[in-house]
Amino acid sequence: MTVYGIGLGPGEADLVTVKGKRLLESAAVVYSPGRLSRTVALNHVPEERIGDLDFPMTRDPDELRRAWKEAAAEVAARADSEDVAFVTLGDPNVYSTFGHLRRTLDAFHPEVDLEVVPGVSAMTAFTTALGVEIESGTGLALREAADGAAPTGPDRMVLFKVTDAPATHEKLTEAGYDVRFGRRLFMEQGETVVTDDPDELAERDYYTLAYAEREGVERDVATAEFDGVESGGSA
């Protein structure tokens, strides 16, 4: 049978894809790695079909490998006779815990069939909430910015895990970037915040992102010259 890695999207129950919802409803058991993903999954499957896996809160690599080997063993045993799902917020291949399960299953249970069902990623939810357009011909870099980190270089970046917004903002503005922040966007849990002021996000929160754009970046698209033209104007 098959293990489905299903992206639940950013947190709102109705942002799960049609395919993801169908597979959640048909899976014998739906494993969730955390409280928030479990909350979203419960909108689509009953409590009795939610499976729990033990993931210790540690950075010790030996402990993490042990936990993932145990999790993979349980998932593989269930998948021997029935379809199961493993859910994650966002997309399974973008800053997701699903990668750990996939690698562990590949290493120790290669007989298990895996299928990834994409979800709305935090990146696309974030740019949508901020009204940021990444035009054809431009680039966008994904970076992690935990504990006040502020990577620089690309003209446009989406930063994940911005747990010290004031420190990240200070470093990026000094490097010549305009910065905007979003917290818990399209999530049903917690307060949604969109702001240019990092002091509004002084409290640490794992689900905070930032969009950084180098000052003076020009948009080389034909319709860019329409910006600011009054309705009904002609060229």
Coordinates of N, CA and C in Angstrom, one line a residue:
M1 N 0.8 -1.2 0.0 CA 0.0 0.0 0.0 C 0.9 1.2 0.0
T2 N 0.3 2.4 0.2 CA 1.0 3.7 0.0 C 1.0 4.6 1.2
V3 N 2.2 5.2 1.4 CA 2.3 6.3 2.4 C 2.2 7.6 1.7
Y4 N 1.2 8.4 2.0 CA 1.0 9.7 1.3 C 1.5 10.8 2.2
G5 N 2.5 11.6 1.7 CA 2.9 12.8 2.4 C 2.0 14.0 1.9
I6 N 1.1 14.5 2.8 CA 0.1 15.4 2.3 C 0.4 16.8 2.9
G7 N 0.5 17.8 2.1 CA 0.7 19.2 2.5 C -0.7 19.8 2.9
L8 N -0.8 20.3 4.1 CA -2.1 20.8 4.5 C -2.3 22.3 4.2
G9 N -1.3 22.9 3.6 CA -1.4 24.4 3.4 C -1.0 25.1 4.7
P10 N -1.2 26.4 4.7 CA -0.6 27.2 5.8 C -1.4 27.1 7.1
G11 N -2.6 26.6 7.1 CA -3.3 26.4 8.4 C -4.8 26.5 8.3
E12 N -5.3 27.2 7.3 CA -6.8 27.3 7.2 C -7.3 26.0 6.6
A13 N -8.3 25.4 7.2 CA -8.8 24.1 6.8 C -9.2 24.0 5.3
D14 N -9.7 25.1 4.7 CA -10.2 25.0 3.4 C -9.1 25.3 2.3
L15 N -7.9 25.5 2.8 CA -6.8 25.6 1.8 C -6.1 24.3 1.6
V16 N -6.6 23.2 2.1 CA -6.1 21.9 1.7 C -6.6 21.6 0.3
T17 N -5.7 21.0 -0.6 CA -6.1 20.7 -1.9 C -7.2 19.7 -2.0
V18 N -7.9 19.6 -3.1 CA -9.0 18.7 -3.3 C -8.4 17.2 -3.2
K19 N -7.3 17.0 -3.8 CA -6.7 15.7 -3.8 C -6.3 15.3 -2.3
G20 N -5.7 16.3 -1.7 CA -5.3 16.0 -0.3 C -6.4 15.7 0.6
K21 N -7.5 16.4 0.5 CA -8.8 16.1 1.2 C -9.3 14.7 0.9
R22 N -9.3 14.4 -0.3 CA -9.8 13.0 -0.7 C -8.9 11.9 -0.1
L23 N -7.6 12.1 -0.1 CA -6.8 11.0 0.4 C -6.8 11.0 2.0
L24 N -7.0 12.2 2.6 CA -7.2 12.2 4.0 C -8.4 11.4 4.4
E25 N -9.5 11.6 3.7 CA -10.7 11.0 4.0 C -10.7 9.5 3.8
S26 N -9.8 9.0 2.9 CA -9.7 7.6 2.6 C -8.6 6.8 3.3
A27 N -7.6 7.5 3.9 CA -6.5 6.9 4.6 C -7.0 6.1 5.8
A28 N -6.4 5.0 6.1 CA -6.7 4.2 7.3 C -6.3 4.9 8.6
V29 N -5.2 5.6 8.5 CA -4.7 6.4 9.6 C -3.9 7.6 9.1
V30 N -4.0 8.7 9.8 CA -3.4 9.9 9.4 C -2.5 10.3 10.5
Y31 N -1.2 10.3 10.3 CA -0.2 10.6 11.3 C 0.1 12.1 11.2
S32 N 0.3 12.7 12.4 CA 0.6 14.2 12.5 C 1.8 14.4 13.3
P33 N 2.7 15.2 12.9 CA 3.9 15.4 13.7 C 3.8 16.5 14.7
G34 N 2.7 17.2 14.8 CA 2.5 18.3 15.7 C 1.1 18.7 16.0
R35 N 0.9 19.6 16.9 CA -0.4 20.0 17.4 C -1.2 20.8 16.3
L36 N -0.5 21.7 15.6 CA -1.2 22.6 14.6 C -1.6 21.7 13.4
S37 N -0.7 20.9 12.9 CA -1.1 20.0 11.8 C -2.3 19.1 12.2
R38 N -2.2 18.6 13.4 CA -3.3 17.7 13.9 C -4.6 18.5 13.9
T39 N -4.6 19.8 14.3 CA -5.8 20.6 14.4 C -6.4 20.7 13.0
V40 N -5.6 21.0 12.0 CA -6.1 21.1 10.6 C -6.6 19.8 10.1
A41 N -5.9 18.7 10.4 CA -6.3 17.4 9.9 C -7.7 17.0 10.5
L42 N -8.0 17.4 11.7 CA -9.2 17.0 12.3 C -10.4 17.7 11.7
N43 N -10.2 18.7 10.8 CA -11.3 19.2 10.0 C -11.8 18.2 8.9
H44 N -10.9 17.2 8.6 CA -11.2 16.3 7.5 C -11.3 14.9 7.9
V45 N -10.8 14.5 9.1 CA -10.8 13.1 9.5 C -11.2 13.1 11.0
P46 N -11.9 12.0 11.4 CA -12.3 11.9 12.8 C -11.1 11.6 13.7
E47 N -11.2 12.0 15.0 CA -10.1 11.8 16.0 C -9.6 10.4 16.0
E48 N -10.5 9.4 15.9 CA -10.0 8.0 16.0 C -9.1 7.5 14.9
R49 N -9.0 8.3 13.8 CA -8.1 7.9 12.7 C -6.8 8.8 12.7
I50 N -6.6 9.6 13.7 CA -5.4 10.3 13.8 C -4.4 9.5 14.6
G51 N -3.2 9.3 14.0 CA -2.1 8.6 14.7 C -1.1 9.5 15.3
D52 N -0.6 9.1 16.4 CA 0.4 9.9 17.1 C 1.8 9.3 17.0
L53 N 2.8 10.1 16.7 CA 4.2 9.7 16.6 C 5.0 10.6 17.6
D54 N 6.0 9.9 18.3 CA 6.7 10.6 19.3 C 8.0 11.3 18.7
F55 N 8.0 12.6 18.8 CA 9.2 13.4 18.4 C 9.7 14.2 19.5
P56 N 10.9 13.8 20.0 CA 11.4 14.5 21.2 C 11.9 15.9 20.8
M57 N 11.7 16.9 21.8 CA 12.1 18.3 21.6 C 13.6 18.4 21.9
T58 N 14.4 18.0 20.9 CA 15.9 18.0 21.1 C 16.6 18.2 19.8
R59 N 17.8 18.7 19.8 CA 18.6 18.8 18.6 C 19.7 17.7 18.6
D60 N 19.7 16.8 19.6 CA 20.7 15.7 19.6 C 20.4 14.8 18.4
P61 N 21.4 14.7 17.5 CA 21.2 13.9 16.3 C 20.9 12.4 16.5
D62 N 21.5 11.8 17.6 CA 21.3 10.4 17.9 C 19.8 10.2 18.3
E63 N 19.3 11.1 19.2 CA 17.9 11.0 19.6 C 17.0 11.2 18.5
L64 N 17.3 12.2 17.6 CA 16.4 12.4 16.5 C 16.4 11.2 15.5
R65 N 17.5 10.7 15.2 CA 17.6 9.5 14.4 C 16.8 8.3 15.0
R66 N 16.9 8.1 16.3 CA 16.2 7.1 17.0 C 14.7 7.3 16.8
A67 N 14.2 8.5 17.1 CA 12.8 8.8 17.0 C 12.3 8.6 15.6
W68 N 13.0 9.0 14.6 CA 12.5 8.9 13.2 C 12.6 7.4 12.7
K69 N 13.5 6.6 13.2 CA 13.5 5.2 12.9 C 12.3 4.5 13.5
E70 N 11.9 4.9 14.7 CA 10.8 4.3 15.4 C 9.5 4.7 14.6
A71 N 9.4 6.0 14.3 CA 8.3 6.5 13.5 C 8.1 5.8 12.2
A72 N 9.2 5.7 11.5 CA 9.2 5.0 10.2 C 8.8 3.6 10.3
A73 N 9.2 2.9 11.3 CA 8.9 1.5 11.5 C 7.4 1.4 11.7
E74 N 6.8 2.3 12.5 CA 5.3 2.2 12.8 C 4.6 2.5 11.5
V75 N 5.0 3.5 10.8 CA 4.3 3.9 9.5 C 4.4 2.8 8.5
A76 N 5.6 2.2 8.4 CA 5.8 1.1 7.4 C 4.9 -0.1 7.7
A77 N 4.8 -0.4 9.0 CA 4.0 -1.6 9.4 C 2.5 -1.4 9.1
R78 N 2.0 -0.2 9.3 CA 0.6 0.1 8.9 C 0.4 0.1 7.4
A79 N 1.4 0.6 6.7 CA 1.3 0.7 5.2 C 1.5 -0.6 4.6
D80 N 1.9 -1.7 5.3 CA 2.0 -3.0 4.7 C 0.7 -3.5 4.2
S81 N -0.5 -3.1 4.8 CA -1.8 -3.6 4.5 C -2.8 -2.6 4.1
E82 N -2.5 -1.3 4.3 CA -3.5 -0.2 4.1 C -2.8 1.1 3.8
D83 N -3.5 2.0 3.1 CA -3.0 3.3 2.8 C -3.0 4.2 4.1
V84 N -1.9 4.9 4.3 CA -1.8 5.8 5.4 C -1.3 7.2 4.9
A85 N -1.5 8.2 5.8 CA -1.0 9.5 5.4 C -0.2 10.1 6.5
F86 N 0.7 11.0 6.1 CA 1.5 11.8 7.1 C 1.3 13.2 6.6
V87 N 0.8 14.0 7.6 CA 0.5 15.4 7.2 C 1.5 16.4 7.7
T88 N 1.6 17.5 7.0 CA 2.5 18.6 7.5 C 1.9 19.9 7.0
L89 N 2.1 20.9 7.8 CA 1.7 22.2 7.3 C 2.5 22.7 6.1
G90 N 1.9 23.5 5.3 CA 2.6 24.0 4.1 C 2.7 22.9 3.0
D91 N 3.9 22.7 2.5 CA 4.2 21.7 1.4 C 5.1 20.7 2.0
P92 N 5.0 19.4 1.7 CA 5.9 18.4 2.2 C 7.3 18.5 1.9
N93 N 7.6 19.3 0.8 CA 9.0 19.4 0.4 C 9.6 20.8 0.6
V94 N 8.9 21.6 1.4 CA 9.4 22.9 1.7 C 9.5 23.1 3.2
Y95 N 10.7 23.1 3.8 CA 10.9 23.3 5.2 C 9.9 22.4 6.0
S96 N 9.9 21.1 5.7 CA 8.9 20.3 6.3 C 9.5 19.1 7.0
T97 N 8.8 18.6 8.1 CA 9.3 17.4 8.7 C 9.1 16.1 7.9
F98 N 8.4 16.2 6.8 CA 8.1 15.0 6.0 C 9.5 14.5 5.4
G99 N 10.4 15.4 5.1 CA 11.7 14.9 4.6 C 12.4 13.9 5.4
H100 N 12.3 14.1 6.8 CA 12.9 13.1 7.7 C 12.3 11.8 7.5
L101 N 10.9 11.7 7.5 CA 10.3 10.4 7.3 C 10.6 9.8 6.0
R102 N 10.6 10.6 4.9 CA 10.9 10.0 3.6 C 12.3 9.4 3.6
R103 N 13.3 10.1 4.1 CA 14.7 9.6 4.1 C 14.8 8.3 4.9
T104 N 14.1 8.3 6.1 CA 14.2 7.1 6.9 C 13.5 5.9 6.3
L105 N 12.4 6.2 5.7 CA 11.7 5.1 5.0 C 12.5 4.6 3.8
D106 N 13.1 5.4 3.1 CA 14.0 5.0 2.0 C 15.1 4.2 2.4
A107 N 15.7 4.5 3.6 CA 16.9 3.8 4.1 C 16.5 2.5 4.7
F108 N 15.4 2.4 5.5 CA 15.2 1.2 6.2 C 13.9 0.4 5.8
H109 N 13.1 1.0 5.0 CA 11.9 0.3 4.5 C 11.7 0.7 3.0
P110 N 12.6 0.3 2.2 CA 12.5 0.7 0.7 C 11.4 0.1 0.0
E111 N 10.7 -0.9 0.6 CA 9.6 -1.5 -0.1 C 8.3 -0.7 0.0
V112 N 8.3 0.3 0.8 CA 7.1 1.1 1.0 C 7.0 2.1 -0.1
D113 N 5.8 2.2 -0.7 CA 5.5 3.1 -1.8 C 5.2 4.5 -1.1
L114 N 5.8 5.5 -1.7 CA 5.6 6.9 -1.2 C 5.0 7.8 -2.3
E115 N 4.1 8.6 -1.9 CA 3.6 9.6 -2.9 C 3.4 11.0 -2.1
V116 N 3.9 12.0 -2.7 CA 3.8 13.4 -2.1 C 2.7 14.1 -2.8
V117 N 1.8 14.7 -1.9 CA 0.7 15.5 -2.4 C 1.0 17.0 -2.0
P118 N 1.3 17.8 -2.9 CA 1.8 19.2 -2.6 C 0.7 20.0 -1.9
G119 N 1.1 21.0 -1.2 CA 0.2 21.9 -0.5 C 0.6 23.3 -0.7
V120 N -0.3 24.2 -0.4 CA 0.1 25.7 -0.4 C 1.2 25.9 0.6
S121 N 2.3 26.4 0.1 CA 3.5 26.6 0.9 C 3.4 27.9 1.7
A122 N 4.1 28.0 2.8 CA 4.1 29.2 3.6 C 4.6 30.4 2.7
M123 N 5.5 30.1 1.8 CA 6.1 31.1 0.9 C 5.0 31.8 0.0
T124 N 4.2 30.9 -0.6 CA 3.1 31.5 -1.5 C 2.0 32.1 -0.7
A125 N 1.7 31.6 0.5 CA 0.7 32.2 1.3 C 1.2 33.6 1.8
F126 N 2.5 33.6 2.1 CA 3.0 34.9 2.6 C 3.0 36.0 1.5
T127 N 3.5 35.6 0.3 CA 3.5 36.6 -0.7 C 2.1 37.1 -1.1
T128 N 1.2 36.2 -1.1 CA -0.2 36.5 -1.4 C -0.7 37.5 -0.3
A129 N -0.5 37.2 1.0 CA -1.0 38.1 2.0 C -0.4 39.5 2.0
L130 N 0.9 39.6 1.5 CA 1.5 40.9 1.4 C 1.3 41.6 0.1
G131 N 0.7 40.9 -0.8 CA 0.5 41.5 -2.2 C 1.8 41.6 -2.9
V132 N 2.7 40.7 -2.7 CA 4.0 40.7 -3.3 C 3.9 39.8 -4.6
E133 N 4.3 40.4 -5.7 CA 4.3 39.7 -7.0 C 5.7 39.4 -7.4
I134 N 6.0 38.1 -7.7 CA 7.3 37.8 -8.2 C 7.2 37.6 -9.7
E135 N 7.6 38.6 -10.5 CA 7.3 38.6 -11.9 C 8.1 37.6 -12.7
S136 N 7.6 37.3 -13.9 CA 8.4 36.5 -14.8 C 9.8 37.2 -15.1
G137 N 10.8 36.3 -15.0 CA 12.1 36.9 -15.3 C 12.9 37.3 -14.0
T138 N 12.2 37.3 -12.9 CA 12.9 37.7 -11.6 C 13.1 36.5 -10.8
G139 N 13.9 36.6 -9.7 CA 14.2 35.5 -8.9 C 13.7 35.8 -7.4
L140 N 13.6 34.7 -6.7 CA 13.2 34.8 -5.3 C 14.0 33.7 -4.5
A141 N 14.7 34.1 -3.5 CA 15.5 33.2 -2.7 C 14.8 32.8 -1.4
L142 N 14.9 31.6 -0.9 CA 14.4 31.2 0.3 C 15.5 31.0 1.3
R143 N 15.4 31.6 2.5 CA 16.5 31.6 3.5 C 15.8 31.4 4.8
E144 N 16.6 30.8 5.8 CA 16.2 30.7 7.1 C 16.8 31.8 8.0
A145 N 16.0 32.4 8.9 CA 16.5 33.5 9.7 C 16.2 33.4 11.2
A146 N 16.5 32.2 11.7 CA 16.2 32.0 13.1 C 17.2 32.8 14.0
D147 N 16.8 33.2 15.2 CA 17.7 33.8 16.2 C 18.4 35.0 15.7
G148 N 17.7 35.8 14.9 CA 18.2 37.1 14.4 C 19.1 37.0 13.2
A149 N 19.2 35.9 12.6 CA 20.0 35.8 11.3 C 19.4 36.7 10.3
A150 N 20.3 37.2 9.4 CA 19.8 38.1 8.3 C 20.7 37.8 7.1
P151 N 20.4 36.7 6.3 CA 21.2 36.5 5.1 C 21.0 37.6 4.1
T152 N 22.1 37.8 3.3 CA 22.0 38.9 2.3 C 22.6 38.3 1.0
G153 N 22.4 39.1 -0.1 CA 22.9 38.7 -1.4 C 21.9 38.8 -2.4
P154 N 20.8 38.0 -2.4 CA 19.8 38.1 -3.5 C 19.0 39.4 -3.4
D155 N 18.4 39.8 -4.5 CA 17.6 41.0 -4.5 C 16.3 40.8 -3.8
R156 N 15.7 39.6 -3.9 CA 14.5 39.4 -3.2 C 14.6 38.1 -2.4
M157 N 14.1 38.1 -1.2 CA 14.2 36.9 -0.3 C 12.9 36.8 0.5
V158 N 12.5 35.5 0.7 CA 11.5 35.2 1.7 C 12.3 34.5 2.8
L159 N 12.2 35.0 4.0 CA 12.9 34.4 5.2 C 11.9 33.6 6.1
F160 N 12.3 32.4 6.4 CA 11.5 31.6 7.3 C 12.0 31.6 8.7
K161 N 11.2 31.2 9.7 CA 11.6 31.1 11.1 C 12.2 32.4 11.6
V162 N 11.6 33.5 11.4 CA 12.1 34.8 11.9 C 11.8 34.9 13.4
T163 N 12.6 34.3 14.2 CA 12.3 34.3 15.6 C 12.8 35.5 16.4
D164 N 13.6 36.4 15.8 CA 14.0 37.6 16.4 C 13.9 38.7 15.3
A165 N 12.6 39.2 15.1 CA 12.3 40.1 14.1 C 13.1 41.4 14.2
P166 N 13.2 42.0 15.4 CA 14.0 43.3 15.5 C 15.4 43.2 15.1
A167 N 16.1 42.1 15.5 CA 17.5 41.9 15.1 C 17.7 41.7 13.6
T168 N 16.8 40.8 13.0 CA 16.8 40.6 11.6 C 16.5 41.8 10.8
H169 N 15.6 42.6 11.2 CA 15.2 43.9 10.6 C 16.4 44.8 10.6
E170 N 17.0 45.0 11.7 CA 18.2 45.9 11.8 C 19.3 45.6 10.9
K171 N 19.6 44.3 10.8 CA 20.7 43.9 9.9 C 20.4 44.0 8.5
L172 N 19.1 43.7 8.1 CA 18.8 43.8 6.7 C 18.6 45.2 6.2
T173 N 18.1 46.1 7.0 CA 18.0 47.5 6.6 C 19.4 48.1 6.5
E174 N 20.3 47.8 7.4 CA 21.6 48.3 7.3 C 22.3 47.8 6.0
A175 N 21.9 46.6 5.5 CA 22.4 46.1 4.3 C 21.7 46.6 3.0
G176 N 20.7 47.5 3.2 CA 20.1 48.1 2.0 C 18.8 47.4 1.6
Y177 N 18.1 46.7 2.5 CA 16.8 46.0 2.1 C 15.6 46.7 2.7
D178 N 14.5 46.7 2.0 CA 13.2 47.0 2.6 C 12.6 45.7 3.1
V179 N 12.0 45.7 4.3 CA 11.6 44.5 4.9 C 10.2 44.6 5.4
R180 N 9.4 43.6 5.1 CA 8.0 43.4 5.7 C 7.9 42.1 6.4
F181 N 7.0 42.0 7.4 CA 6.9 40.8 8.1 C 5.4 40.3 8.1
G182 N 5.3 39.0 8.3 CA 4.0 38.4 8.4 C 4.0 37.3 9.4
R183 N 3.0 37.2 10.3 CA 3.0 36.1 11.3 C 1.7 35.4 11.2
R184 N 1.7 34.1 11.2 CA 0.6 33.2 11.2 C -0.4 33.6 10.2
L185 N 0.0 33.7 8.9 CA -0.8 34.1 7.8 C -1.6 32.9 7.3
F186 N -2.9 33.1 7.1 CA -3.8 32.0 6.6 C -3.8 30.9 7.6
M187 N -3.6 31.2 8.9 CA -3.7 30.2 10.0 C -4.9 30.5 10.8
E188 N -5.5 29.4 11.3 CA -6.7 29.6 12.2 C -6.3 29.7 13.6
Q189 N -5.0 29.4 13.9 CA -4.5 29.4 15.3 C -3.6 30.6 15.5
G190 N -3.9 31.4 16.5 CA -3.1 32.6 16.8 C -3.5 33.8 16.0
E191 N -2.9 34.9 16.4 CA -3.2 36.2 15.8 C -2.4 36.4 14.5
T192 N -3.1 36.8 13.4 CA -2.4 37.2 12.1 C -1.9 38.6 12.2
V193 N -0.6 38.8 11.9 CA 0.0 40.1 11.9 C 0.7 40.3 10.5
V194 N 0.5 41.5 9.9 CA 1.3 41.9 8.8 C 1.8 43.3 9.1
T195 N 3.1 43.5 9.0 CA 3.6 44.8 9.5 C 5.0 45.1 8.9
D196 N 5.3 46.4 8.9 CA 6.7 46.9 8.6 C 7.5 47.1 9.8
D197 N 6.8 47.1 11.0 CA 7.4 47.4 12.3 C 7.8 46.2 13.0
P198 N 9.1 45.9 13.1 CA 9.5 44.7 13.8 C 9.2 44.7 15.3
D199 N 9.0 45.8 15.9 CA 8.7 45.9 17.3 C 7.3 45.3 17.6
E200 N 6.5 45.2 16.6 CA 5.2 44.6 16.8 C 5.3 43.1 16.9
L201 N 6.5 42.6 16.5 CA 6.7 41.1 16.5 C 7.9 40.8 17.5
A202 N 8.1 41.6 18.5 CA 9.2 41.4 19.4 C 9.1 40.0 20.1
E203 N 7.8 39.5 20.3 CA 7.7 38.2 20.9 C 8.0 37.1 19.9
R204 N 8.8 36.2 20.3 CA 9.3 35.2 19.4 C 8.2 34.3 19.0
D205 N 8.1 34.0 17.7 CA 7.1 33.1 17.2 C 7.7 32.4 15.9
Y206 N 7.7 31.1 16.0 CA 8.3 30.2 14.9 C 7.6 30.5 13.5
Y207 N 6.3 30.9 13.6 CA 5.6 31.1 12.3 C 5.6 32.5 11.9
T208 N 6.7 33.1 11.9 CA 6.9 34.5 11.4 C 7.9 34.4 10.2
L209 N 7.5 35.2 9.2 CA 8.3 35.2 7.9 C 8.6 36.7 7.6
A210 N 9.6 36.9 6.8 CA 9.9 38.2 6.3 C 10.1 38.2 4.8
Y211 N 9.7 39.3 4.2 CA 10.0 39.5 2.8 C 11.0 40.7 2.7
A212 N 12.2 40.4 2.1 CA 13.2 41.5 2.0 C 13.5 41.7 0.5
E213 N 13.5 43.0 0.1 CA 13.8 43.4 -1.2 C 14.8 44.5 -1.2
R214 N 15.8 44.3 -2.0 CA 16.9 45.3 -2.0 C 16.3 46.6 -2.6
E215 N 16.7 47.7 -1.9 CA 16.2 49.1 -2.3 C 16.6 49.4 -3.7
G216 N 15.7 49.9 -4.5 CA 16.0 50.4 -5.8 C 15.9 49.3 -6.9
V217 N 15.5 48.1 -6.5 CA 15.3 47.0 -7.5 C 14.2 47.4 -8.6
E218 N 14.5 47.4 -9.8 CA 13.6 47.7 -10.9 C 12.9 46.5 -11.4
R219 N 11.6 46.7 -11.8 CA 10.9 45.6 -12.4 C 10.9 45.7 -13.9
D220 N 11.5 44.8 -14.6 CA 11.7 44.9 -16.0 C 10.6 44.1 -16.7
V221 N 9.4 44.6 -16.6 CA 8.2 43.9 -17.3 C 7.5 45.0 -18.0
A222 N 6.9 44.7 -19.1 CA 6.3 45.7 -20.0 C 5.2 46.5 -19.3
T223 N 4.4 45.9 -18.4 CA 3.3 46.6 -17.8 C 3.6 47.3 -16.5
A224 N 4.9 47.3 -16.1 CA 5.4 48.0 -14.9 C 5.1 49.5 -15.1
E225 N 5.1 50.0 -16.3 CA 4.9 51.5 -16.5 C 3.5 51.9 -16.3
F226 N 2.6 50.9 -16.2 CA 1.2 51.2 -15.9 C 0.9 51.6 -14.4
D227 N 1.9 51.2 -13.6 CA 1.8 51.5 -12.1 C 1.6 53.0 -11.9
G228 N 0.5 53.4 -11.2 CA 0.3 54.8 -11.0 C -0.5 55.5 -12.0
V229 N -0.8 54.8 -13.2 CA -1.7 55.5 -14.2 C -3.1 55.5 -13.8
E230 N -3.8 56.6 -13.9 CA -5.2 56.7 -13.5 C -6.1 55.8 -14.4
S231 N -7.1 55.3 -13.8 CA -8.1 54.5 -14.6 C -8.6 55.3 -15.8
G232 N -8.5 54.6 -17.0 CA -9.0 55.3 -18.2 C -7.9 56.0 -18.9
G233 N -6.7 56.0 -18.4 CA -5.6 56.7 -19.0 C -5.1 55.9 -20.3
S234 N -4.5 56.6 -21.2 CA -4.0 55.9 -22.4 C -2.5 56.2 -22.6
A235 N -1.8 55.3 -23.3 CA -0.4 55.5 -23.5 C -0.2 55.9 -25.0

